[in-house]
Amino acid sequence: MTTPPRPYVRPRRLRTTPALRRLVSEHRLHAADLVLPLFVKESLTEPAPLESMPGVVQHTLDSLAGAVKEAADAGIGGVMLFGIPAVRDAVGSQADAPDGILQRGLRAAVEAAEGRLVVMSDLCLDEFTDHGHCGVLDPGGKVDNDATLTRYQAMAVAQAEAGADVLGLSGMMDGQVAACREALDDAGYTDTAILAYTAKYASAFYGPFREAVDSELQGDRRTYQLDPANGREGIRETDLDLLEGADVVMVKPAGNLDVLAEVTQRSDVPVAAYQVSGEYAMIEAAAANGWINRRPAIEESLTMIKRAGADVVLTYWAVEVAGWLKEQK
């Protein structure tokens, strides 16, 4: 038998010990890169666990403040608030009401955060409308893009007045970034930042989120959210949001890693990715059944998102992962 030649290049050398692997790791998770989505519901007297998202709850105002303090203590970068009102109507009038649940939640979160993390707010009408769409409807039942922009402008000012540092524009209406930027600047909120949900896909992985916000949606959102088959369309949306003045752009779901990588190459502002409810629920369900090892699966999923280029990751595991990172120091 011929003796095989010895390899001259041996990449395995740098994989031989945990210390070497850590030293040459190309991407690392940091608590400051993570943002925790939080749900605050007006009608609750105590937190309500979500069946489809183990470990996640709908908060009361009091428990929300505690969750924000815990997040700040953990050292994560921010929280993203979603409000669930007791009363909904066709135009989502509670969305910009000064005493609406989201505005009250923002004030509570800002106070609890004490400047130690960034308080973000979801700017969309779906939680506030009785039809569940992200905009107001025209007489034919279609989402009216331009009429919706007027509602978004009112929401932007209301959320800025309530103390939000960053507004997460998630409705996917054409021109939403420019409209909200104009409203904020006219009202004197020039320092309030805009995180644009730039490439938000009409995804099947949003299912558990519908439980989290008690969605009233009938039908789907395919006339305004992106077709999962389209990558270039996400890049086009990125270019438009950058032109309109977005301070951060985001890809959702985060599992669109090819789009995320391309947006990162395209963008001259920070790029975020949202690891959505279905992505969370899949790992939790598989781990609960003993089919995968939970912690390595969570860490790997987040590392892949970072490797694709995300500067900021919204994930329901933010606080738990921050605790793991502290253990590793």
mmCIF file of C-alpha atoms in Angstrom:
data_model
loop_
_atom_site.group_PDB
_atom_site.id
_atom_site.type_symbol
_atom_site.label_atom_id
_atom_site.label_comp_id
_atom_site.label_asym_id
_atom_site.label_seq_id
_atom_site.Cartn_x
_atom_site.Cartn_y
_atom_site.Cartn_z
ATOM 1 C CA MET A 1 0.000 0.000 0.000
ATOM 2 C CA THR A 2 1.207 3.455 -0.889
ATOM 3 C CA THR A 3 1.642 5.756 2.069
ATOM 4 C CA PRO A 4 -0.618 8.777 1.574
ATOM 5 C CA PRO A 5 1.182 12.098 1.478
ATOM 6 C CA ARG A 6 1.113 14.095 4.652
ATOM 7 C CA PRO A 7 -1.028 17.256 4.364
ATOM 8 C CA TYR A 8 1.045 20.423 4.382
ATOM 9 C CA VAL A 9 -1.923 22.611 5.225
ATOM 10 C CA ARG A 10 -3.786 21.390 8.290
ATOM 11 C CA PRO A 11 -6.753 23.635 9.184
ATOM 12 C CA ARG A 12 -7.553 21.248 12.025
ATOM 13 C CA ARG A 13 -4.583 22.618 13.983
ATOM 14 C CA LEU A 14 -6.687 25.602 15.010
ATOM 15 C CA ARG A 15 -9.518 23.351 16.192
ATOM 16 C CA THR A 16 -7.559 21.169 18.577
ATOM 17 C CA THR A 17 -8.473 22.813 21.905
ATOM 18 C CA PRO A 18 -11.328 24.935 23.251
ATOM 19 C CA ALA A 19 -8.872 27.760 23.923
ATOM 20 C CA LEU A 20 -7.608 27.758 20.324
ATOM 21 C CA ARG A 21 -11.133 27.612 18.922
ATOM 22 C CA ARG A 22 -12.120 30.564 21.086
ATOM 23 C CA LEU A 23 -9.047 32.549 20.071
ATOM 24 C CA VAL A 24 -9.696 32.249 16.337
ATOM 25 C CA SER A 25 -13.492 32.496 16.440
ATOM 26 C CA GLU A 26 -14.600 34.865 13.678
ATOM 27 C CA HIS A 27 -17.873 35.896 15.282
ATOM 28 C CA ARG A 28 -18.949 36.253 18.889
ATOM 29 C CA LEU A 29 -22.197 36.941 20.647
ATOM 30 C CA HIS A 30 -22.351 39.995 22.900
ATOM 31 C CA ALA A 31 -25.158 40.835 25.284
ATOM 32 C CA ALA A 32 -25.142 44.448 24.071
ATOM 33 C CA ASP A 33 -26.123 43.252 20.571
ATOM 34 C CA LEU A 34 -29.344 41.634 21.795
ATOM 35 C CA VAL A 35 -32.827 43.165 22.029
ATOM 36 C CA LEU A 36 -35.704 41.555 23.925
ATOM 37 C CA PRO A 37 -39.238 41.863 22.502
ATOM 38 C CA LEU A 38 -41.818 42.448 25.262
ATOM 39 C CA PHE A 39 -45.619 42.394 25.186
ATOM 40 C CA VAL A 40 -47.749 44.541 27.506
ATOM 41 C CA LYS A 41 -51.506 43.910 27.612
ATOM 42 C CA GLU A 42 -53.980 46.417 28.951
ATOM 43 C CA SER A 43 -56.586 44.068 30.411
ATOM 44 C CA LEU A 44 -54.268 41.871 32.485
ATOM 45 C CA THR A 45 -53.980 41.805 36.261
ATOM 46 C CA GLU A 46 -51.083 39.322 36.189
ATOM 47 C CA PRO A 47 -48.668 38.092 33.513
ATOM 48 C CA ALA A 48 -50.162 35.590 31.054
ATOM 49 C CA PRO A 49 -47.866 32.825 29.727
ATOM 50 C CA LEU A 50 -48.015 32.100 25.997
ATOM 51 C CA GLU A 51 -48.660 28.457 25.187
ATOM 52 C CA SER A 52 -46.919 28.579 21.818
ATOM 53 C CA MET A 53 -43.858 30.435 23.149
ATOM 54 C CA PRO A 54 -42.629 28.719 26.328
ATOM 55 C CA GLY A 55 -41.019 31.193 28.709
ATOM 56 C CA VAL A 56 -42.643 34.255 27.098
ATOM 57 C CA VAL A 57 -45.545 36.141 28.679
ATOM 58 C CA GLN A 58 -47.910 39.004 28.064
ATOM 59 C CA HIS A 59 -47.025 41.542 30.762
ATOM 60 C CA THR A 60 -48.949 43.867 32.997
ATOM 61 C CA LEU A 61 -47.491 47.358 33.395
ATOM 62 C CA ASP A 62 -45.983 46.317 36.730
ATOM 63 C CA SER A 63 -44.430 43.103 35.443
ATOM 64 C CA LEU A 64 -43.200 44.947 32.349
ATOM 65 C CA ALA A 65 -41.177 47.293 34.536
ATOM 66 C CA GLY A 66 -39.651 44.289 36.287
ATOM 67 C CA ALA A 67 -38.778 42.648 32.981
ATOM 68 C CA VAL A 68 -37.074 45.809 31.737
ATOM 69 C CA LYS A 69 -35.033 46.061 34.956
ATOM 70 C CA GLU A 70 -34.017 42.409 34.582
ATOM 71 C CA ALA A 71 -32.995 43.055 30.976
ATOM 72 C CA ALA A 72 -30.934 46.078 31.979
ATOM 73 C CA ASP A 73 -29.261 44.100 34.775
ATOM 74 C CA ALA A 74 -28.415 41.377 32.250
ATOM 75 C CA GLY A 75 -26.598 43.935 30.107
ATOM 76 C CA ILE A 76 -28.563 43.471 26.900
ATOM 77 C CA GLY A 77 -28.769 46.306 24.399
ATOM 78 C CA GLY A 78 -32.468 47.052 24.361
ATOM 79 C CA VAL A 79 -36.106 46.077 24.572
ATOM 80 C CA MET A 80 -38.810 46.321 21.896
ATOM 81 C CA LEU A 81 -42.339 46.974 23.203
ATOM 82 C CA PHE A 82 -45.601 45.768 21.686
ATOM 83 C CA GLY A 83 -48.895 47.007 23.130
ATOM 84 C CA ILE A 84 -52.187 45.092 23.253
ATOM 85 C CA PRO A 85 -55.176 47.361 23.952
ATOM 86 C CA ALA A 86 -58.460 46.426 25.582
ATOM 87 C CA VAL A 87 -60.469 48.130 22.820
ATOM 88 C CA ARG A 88 -59.808 48.019 19.086
ATOM 89 C CA ASP A 89 -61.427 49.826 16.176
ATOM 90 C CA ALA A 90 -61.087 50.222 12.426
ATOM 91 C CA VAL A 91 -58.405 52.942 12.555
ATOM 92 C CA GLY A 92 -56.539 51.763 15.653
ATOM 93 C CA SER A 93 -57.328 54.891 17.634
ATOM 94 C CA GLN A 94 -55.589 53.566 20.755
ATOM 95 C CA ALA A 95 -52.299 53.379 18.857
ATOM 96 C CA ASP A 96 -51.555 57.096 19.308
ATOM 97 C CA ALA A 97 -53.685 57.828 22.389
ATOM 98 C CA PRO A 98 -51.515 59.471 25.083
ATOM 99 C CA ASP A 99 -52.988 57.093 27.657
ATOM 100 C CA GLY A 100 -52.925 54.089 25.315
ATOM 101 C CA ILE A 101 -51.301 50.934 26.609
ATOM 102 C CA LEU A 102 -48.219 51.228 24.417
ATOM 103 C CA GLN A 103 -47.533 54.810 25.467
ATOM 104 C CA ARG A 104 -48.027 53.902 29.138
ATOM 105 C CA GLY A 105 -45.783 50.902 28.646
ATOM 106 C CA LEU A 106 -43.098 53.067 27.083
ATOM 107 C CA ARG A 107 -43.145 55.495 29.984
ATOM 108 C CA ALA A 108 -42.886 52.604 32.450
ATOM 109 C CA ALA A 109 -40.055 51.009 30.459
ATOM 110 C CA VAL A 110 -38.072 54.240 30.190
ATOM 111 C CA GLU A 111 -38.338 54.775 33.934
ATOM 112 C CA ALA A 112 -37.340 51.183 34.700
ATOM 113 C CA ALA A 113 -34.440 51.229 32.232
ATOM 114 C CA GLU A 114 -32.793 54.255 33.861
ATOM 115 C CA GLY A 115 -30.826 54.836 30.673
ATOM 116 C CA ARG A 116 -29.095 51.461 30.861
ATOM 117 C CA LEU A 117 -30.612 50.100 27.667
ATOM 118 C CA VAL A 118 -32.399 51.368 24.560
ATOM 119 C CA VAL A 119 -36.197 51.438 24.711
ATOM 120 C CA MET A 120 -37.748 50.673 21.319
ATOM 121 C CA SER A 121 -41.399 50.630 20.310
ATOM 122 C CA ASP A 122 -43.257 48.784 17.594
ATOM 123 C CA LEU A 123 -44.933 51.249 15.257
ATOM 124 C CA CYS A 124 -47.726 49.387 13.490
ATOM 125 C CA LEU A 125 -51.505 49.302 13.591
ATOM 126 C CA ASP A 126 -52.133 45.549 13.575
ATOM 127 C CA GLU A 127 -52.339 45.226 17.369
ATOM 128 C CA PHE A 128 -54.792 48.130 17.531
ATOM 129 C CA THR A 129 -57.232 47.472 14.664
ATOM 130 C CA ASP A 130 -60.319 45.290 14.839
ATOM 131 C CA HIS A 131 -59.466 43.805 11.435
ATOM 132 C CA GLY A 132 -55.860 42.995 12.342
ATOM 133 C CA HIS A 133 -54.209 44.632 9.357
ATOM 134 C CA CYS A 134 -51.183 46.901 9.637
ATOM 135 C CA GLY A 135 -53.038 49.851 8.112
ATOM 136 C CA VAL A 136 -56.443 51.424 7.673
ATOM 137 C CA LEU A 137 -58.775 49.952 5.069
ATOM 138 C CA ASP A 138 -60.392 51.669 2.099
ATOM 139 C CA PRO A 139 -64.108 51.169 1.300
ATOM 140 C CA GLY A 140 -63.209 48.057 -0.699
ATOM 141 C CA GLY A 141 -61.435 46.449 2.252
ATOM 142 C CA LYS A 142 -57.898 46.943 0.931
ATOM 143 C CA VAL A 143 -55.113 48.477 3.007
ATOM 144 C CA ASP A 144 -54.854 52.158 2.063
ATOM 145 C CA ASN A 145 -51.136 52.899 1.975
ATOM 146 C CA ASP A 146 -51.253 56.707 2.055
ATOM 147 C CA ALA A 147 -54.050 57.007 4.607
ATOM 148 C CA THR A 148 -52.056 54.625 6.798
ATOM 149 C CA LEU A 149 -48.999 56.891 6.609
ATOM 150 C CA THR A 150 -51.000 59.645 8.299
ATOM 151 C CA ARG A 151 -51.798 57.284 11.173
ATOM 152 C CA TYR A 152 -48.148 56.252 11.400
ATOM 153 C CA GLN A 153 -47.111 59.886 11.686
ATOM 154 C CA ALA A 154 -49.429 60.381 14.655
ATOM 155 C CA MET A 155 -48.110 57.193 16.253
ATOM 156 C CA ALA A 156 -44.506 58.284 15.740
ATOM 157 C CA VAL A 157 -45.044 61.551 17.590
ATOM 158 C CA ALA A 158 -47.016 59.836 20.376
ATOM 159 C CA GLN A 159 -44.318 57.212 20.912
ATOM 160 C CA ALA A 160 -41.562 59.818 20.882
ATOM 161 C CA GLU A 161 -43.476 61.892 23.421
ATOM 162 C CA ALA A 162 -43.763 58.779 25.604
ATOM 163 C CA GLY A 163 -39.972 58.471 25.598
ATOM 164 C CA ALA A 164 -39.120 55.837 22.998
ATOM 165 C CA ASP A 165 -35.493 56.039 21.888
ATOM 166 C CA VAL A 166 -36.084 54.097 18.672
ATOM 167 C CA LEU A 167 -39.263 53.557 16.651
ATOM 168 C CA GLY A 168 -39.584 50.190 14.927
ATOM 169 C CA LEU A 169 -41.537 50.809 11.722
ATOM 170 C CA SER A 170 -42.935 47.358 10.975
ATOM 171 C CA GLY A 171 -46.003 48.035 8.814
ATOM 172 C CA MET A 172 -44.286 47.768 5.406
ATOM 173 C CA MET A 173 -46.146 50.704 3.891
ATOM 174 C CA ASP A 174 -44.422 52.467 1.000
ATOM 175 C CA GLY A 175 -42.904 55.747 2.191
ATOM 176 C CA GLN A 176 -43.300 55.035 5.907
ATOM 177 C CA VAL A 177 -39.753 56.013 6.866
ATOM 178 C CA ALA A 178 -39.897 59.403 5.142
ATOM 179 C CA ALA A 179 -43.374 60.118 6.527
ATOM 180 C CA CYS A 180 -42.407 59.342 10.116
ATOM 181 C CA ARG A 181 -39.088 61.153 9.857
ATOM 182 C CA GLU A 182 -40.906 64.278 8.673
ATOM 183 C CA ALA A 183 -43.456 64.067 11.489
ATOM 184 C CA LEU A 184 -40.787 63.528 14.135
ATOM 185 C CA ASP A 185 -38.639 66.403 12.900
ATOM 186 C CA ASP A 186 -41.612 68.764 12.637
ATOM 187 C CA ALA A 187 -42.537 67.933 16.232
ATOM 188 C CA GLY A 188 -38.991 68.564 17.447
ATOM 189 C CA TYR A 189 -37.988 64.908 17.924
ATOM 190 C CA THR A 190 -34.943 65.037 15.712
ATOM 191 C CA ASP A 191 -33.006 62.679 17.995
ATOM 192 C CA THR A 192 -35.602 59.901 17.935
ATOM 193 C CA ALA A 193 -34.179 57.136 15.740
ATOM 194 C CA ILE A 194 -36.008 55.022 13.183
ATOM 195 C CA LEU A 195 -35.460 51.290 12.836
ATOM 196 C CA ALA A 196 -37.042 50.315 9.523
ATOM 197 C CA TYR A 197 -38.411 46.816 9.086
ATOM 198 C CA THR A 198 -36.904 46.896 5.634
ATOM 199 C CA ALA A 199 -37.144 43.324 4.361
ATOM 200 C CA LYS A 200 -40.115 41.964 6.301
ATOM 201 C CA TYR A 201 -41.424 38.827 4.673
ATOM 202 C CA ALA A 202 -44.972 37.427 4.694
ATOM 203 C CA SER A 203 -43.767 34.464 6.703
ATOM 204 C CA ALA A 204 -45.407 31.337 8.078
ATOM 205 C CA PHE A 205 -43.058 31.673 11.046
ATOM 206 C CA TYR A 206 -45.088 34.505 12.618
ATOM 207 C CA GLY A 207 -47.741 32.094 13.887
ATOM 208 C CA PRO A 208 -46.975 32.170 17.636
ATOM 209 C CA PHE A 209 -46.678 35.973 17.536
ATOM 210 C CA ARG A 210 -50.361 36.126 16.582
ATOM 211 C CA GLU A 211 -51.136 34.586 19.980
ATOM 212 C CA ALA A 212 -48.775 37.033 21.682
ATOM 213 C CA VAL A 213 -50.672 40.086 20.368
ATOM 214 C CA ASP A 214 -54.164 38.505 20.303
ATOM 215 C CA SER A 215 -54.299 39.089 16.555
ATOM 216 C CA GLU A 216 -57.682 39.789 14.947
ATOM 217 C CA LEU A 217 -56.329 39.254 11.434
ATOM 218 C CA GLN A 218 -58.603 37.759 8.809
ATOM 219 C CA GLY A 219 -56.801 36.843 5.592
ATOM 220 C CA ASP A 220 -53.120 37.650 5.128
ATOM 221 C CA ARG A 221 -50.668 40.513 4.640
ATOM 222 C CA ARG A 222 -49.214 39.519 1.289
ATOM 223 C CA THR A 223 -50.152 42.797 -0.400
ATOM 224 C CA TYR A 224 -47.634 44.691 1.747
ATOM 225 C CA GLN A 225 -45.173 42.203 3.255
ATOM 226 C CA LEU A 226 -42.560 40.655 0.959
ATOM 227 C CA ASP A 227 -42.897 37.387 -0.919
ATOM 228 C CA PRO A 228 -40.481 34.875 0.684
ATOM 229 C CA ALA A 229 -39.404 33.889 -2.852
ATOM 230 C CA ASN A 230 -37.928 37.339 -3.519
ATOM 231 C CA GLY A 231 -34.422 38.343 -2.506
ATOM 232 C CA ARG A 232 -33.794 41.303 -4.800
ATOM 233 C CA GLU A 233 -37.022 42.894 -3.636
ATOM 234 C CA GLY A 234 -35.604 43.018 -0.120
ATOM 235 C CA ILE A 235 -32.539 44.836 -1.428
ATOM 236 C CA ARG A 236 -34.733 47.325 -3.276
ATOM 237 C CA GLU A 237 -36.621 48.022 -0.043
ATOM 238 C CA THR A 238 -33.279 48.528 1.699
ATOM 239 C CA ASP A 239 -32.196 51.138 -0.818
ATOM 240 C CA LEU A 240 -35.495 52.982 -0.447
ATOM 241 C CA ASP A 241 -35.398 53.010 3.363
ATOM 242 C CA LEU A 242 -31.822 54.268 3.358
ATOM 243 C CA LEU A 243 -32.777 57.069 0.983
ATOM 244 C CA GLU A 244 -35.692 57.997 3.243
ATOM 245 C CA GLY A 245 -33.418 58.330 6.273
ATOM 246 C CA ALA A 246 -33.624 55.064 8.213
ATOM 247 C CA ASP A 247 -31.115 54.954 11.077
ATOM 248 C CA VAL A 248 -31.205 51.142 11.273
ATOM 249 C CA VAL A 249 -32.552 48.619 8.749
ATOM 250 C CA MET A 250 -33.871 45.173 9.616
ATOM 251 C CA VAL A 251 -34.499 41.777 8.054
ATOM 252 C CA LYS A 252 -37.383 39.687 9.421
ATOM 253 C CA PRO A 253 -37.427 36.717 9.911
ATOM 254 C CA ALA A 254 -33.730 36.473 10.698
ATOM 255 C CA GLY A 255 -33.618 33.097 8.971
ATOM 256 C CA ASN A 256 -33.466 34.892 5.619
ATOM 257 C CA LEU A 257 -29.690 34.726 5.947
ATOM 258 C CA ASP A 258 -28.954 35.320 2.275
ATOM 259 C CA VAL A 259 -30.960 38.552 2.293
ATOM 260 C CA LEU A 260 -29.437 39.554 5.620
ATOM 261 C CA ALA A 261 -25.914 39.089 4.258
ATOM 262 C CA GLU A 262 -26.676 41.137 1.162
ATOM 263 C CA VAL A 263 -28.393 43.916 3.121
ATOM 264 C CA THR A 264 -25.323 44.101 5.352
ATOM 265 C CA GLN A 265 -23.101 44.594 2.320
ATOM 266 C CA ARG A 266 -25.464 47.242 0.978
ATOM 267 C CA SER A 267 -26.122 49.261 4.114
ATOM 268 C CA ASP A 268 -24.073 52.082 5.581
ATOM 269 C CA VAL A 269 -26.195 52.052 8.748
ATOM 270 C CA PRO A 270 -26.483 49.302 11.391
ATOM 271 C CA VAL A 271 -28.395 46.179 10.381
ATOM 272 C CA ALA A 272 -30.778 44.319 12.675
ATOM 273 C CA ALA A 273 -32.418 40.911 12.354
ATOM 274 C CA TYR A 274 -35.508 39.631 14.170
ATOM 275 C CA GLN A 275 -35.437 35.996 15.265
ATOM 276 C CA VAL A 276 -39.196 35.589 15.139
ATOM 277 C CA SER A 277 -41.682 33.656 17.235
ATOM 278 C CA GLY A 278 -41.787 30.616 14.963
ATOM 279 C CA GLU A 279 -38.010 30.330 14.883
ATOM 280 C CA TYR A 280 -38.048 30.493 18.680
ATOM 281 C CA ALA A 281 -40.912 28.014 19.046
ATOM 282 C CA MET A 282 -39.325 25.424 16.731
ATOM 283 C CA ILE A 283 -36.185 25.173 18.839
ATOM 284 C CA GLU A 284 -38.125 25.159 22.103
ATOM 285 C CA ALA A 285 -40.468 22.424 20.862
ATOM 286 C CA ALA A 286 -37.671 20.265 19.475
ATOM 287 C CA ALA A 287 -35.668 20.656 22.675
ATOM 288 C CA ALA A 288 -38.695 19.833 24.839
ATOM 289 C CA ASN A 289 -39.084 16.577 22.883
ATOM 290 C CA GLY A 290 -35.424 15.694 23.305
ATOM 291 C CA TRP A 291 -34.723 15.954 19.582
ATOM 292 C CA ILE A 292 -32.004 18.611 19.891
ATOM 293 C CA ASN A 293 -29.760 19.993 22.608
ATOM 294 C CA ARG A 294 -31.392 23.285 23.549
ATOM 295 C CA ARG A 295 -28.540 25.592 24.554
ATOM 296 C CA PRO A 296 -26.144 24.732 21.689
ATOM 297 C CA ALA A 297 -29.036 25.078 19.222
ATOM 298 C CA ILE A 298 -29.916 28.542 20.542
ATOM 299 C CA GLU A 299 -26.287 29.661 20.511
ATOM 300 C CA GLU A 300 -25.722 28.307 17.001
ATOM 301 C CA SER A 301 -28.853 29.957 15.630
ATOM 302 C CA LEU A 302 -27.806 33.340 16.998
ATOM 303 C CA THR A 303 -24.214 32.939 15.839
ATOM 304 C CA MET A 304 -25.398 32.225 12.284
ATOM 305 C CA ILE A 305 -27.401 35.451 12.342
ATOM 306 C CA LYS A 306 -24.334 37.365 13.513
ATOM 307 C CA ARG A 307 -22.178 35.617 10.897
ATOM 308 C CA ALA A 308 -24.569 36.748 8.183
ATOM 309 C CA GLY A 309 -23.871 40.317 9.264
ATOM 310 C CA ALA A 310 -26.440 41.435 11.824
ATOM 311 C CA ASP A 311 -25.222 44.113 14.213
ATOM 312 C CA VAL A 312 -28.355 43.817 16.360
ATOM 313 C CA VAL A 313 -30.486 40.720 16.985
ATOM 314 C CA LEU A 314 -34.012 40.770 18.370
ATOM 315 C CA THR A 315 -34.564 37.473 20.172
ATOM 316 C CA TYR A 316 -36.821 36.165 22.923
ATOM 317 C CA TRP A 317 -33.760 34.481 24.441
ATOM 318 C CA ALA A 318 -31.893 37.773 24.929
ATOM 319 C CA VAL A 319 -31.769 37.795 28.729
ATOM 320 C CA GLU A 320 -31.093 34.068 29.057
ATOM 321 C CA VAL A 321 -28.261 34.194 26.513
ATOM 322 C CA ALA A 322 -26.782 37.242 28.247
ATOM 323 C CA GLY A 323 -26.590 35.140 31.396
ATOM 324 C CA TRP A 324 -24.742 32.398 29.540
ATOM 325 C CA LEU A 325 -22.271 34.931 28.180
ATOM 326 C CA LYS A 326 -21.521 36.155 31.698
ATOM 327 C CA GLU A 327 -20.796 32.577 32.739
ATOM 328 C CA GLN A 328 -18.182 32.278 29.986
ATOM 329 C CA LYS A 329 -16.145 35.269 31.192
#
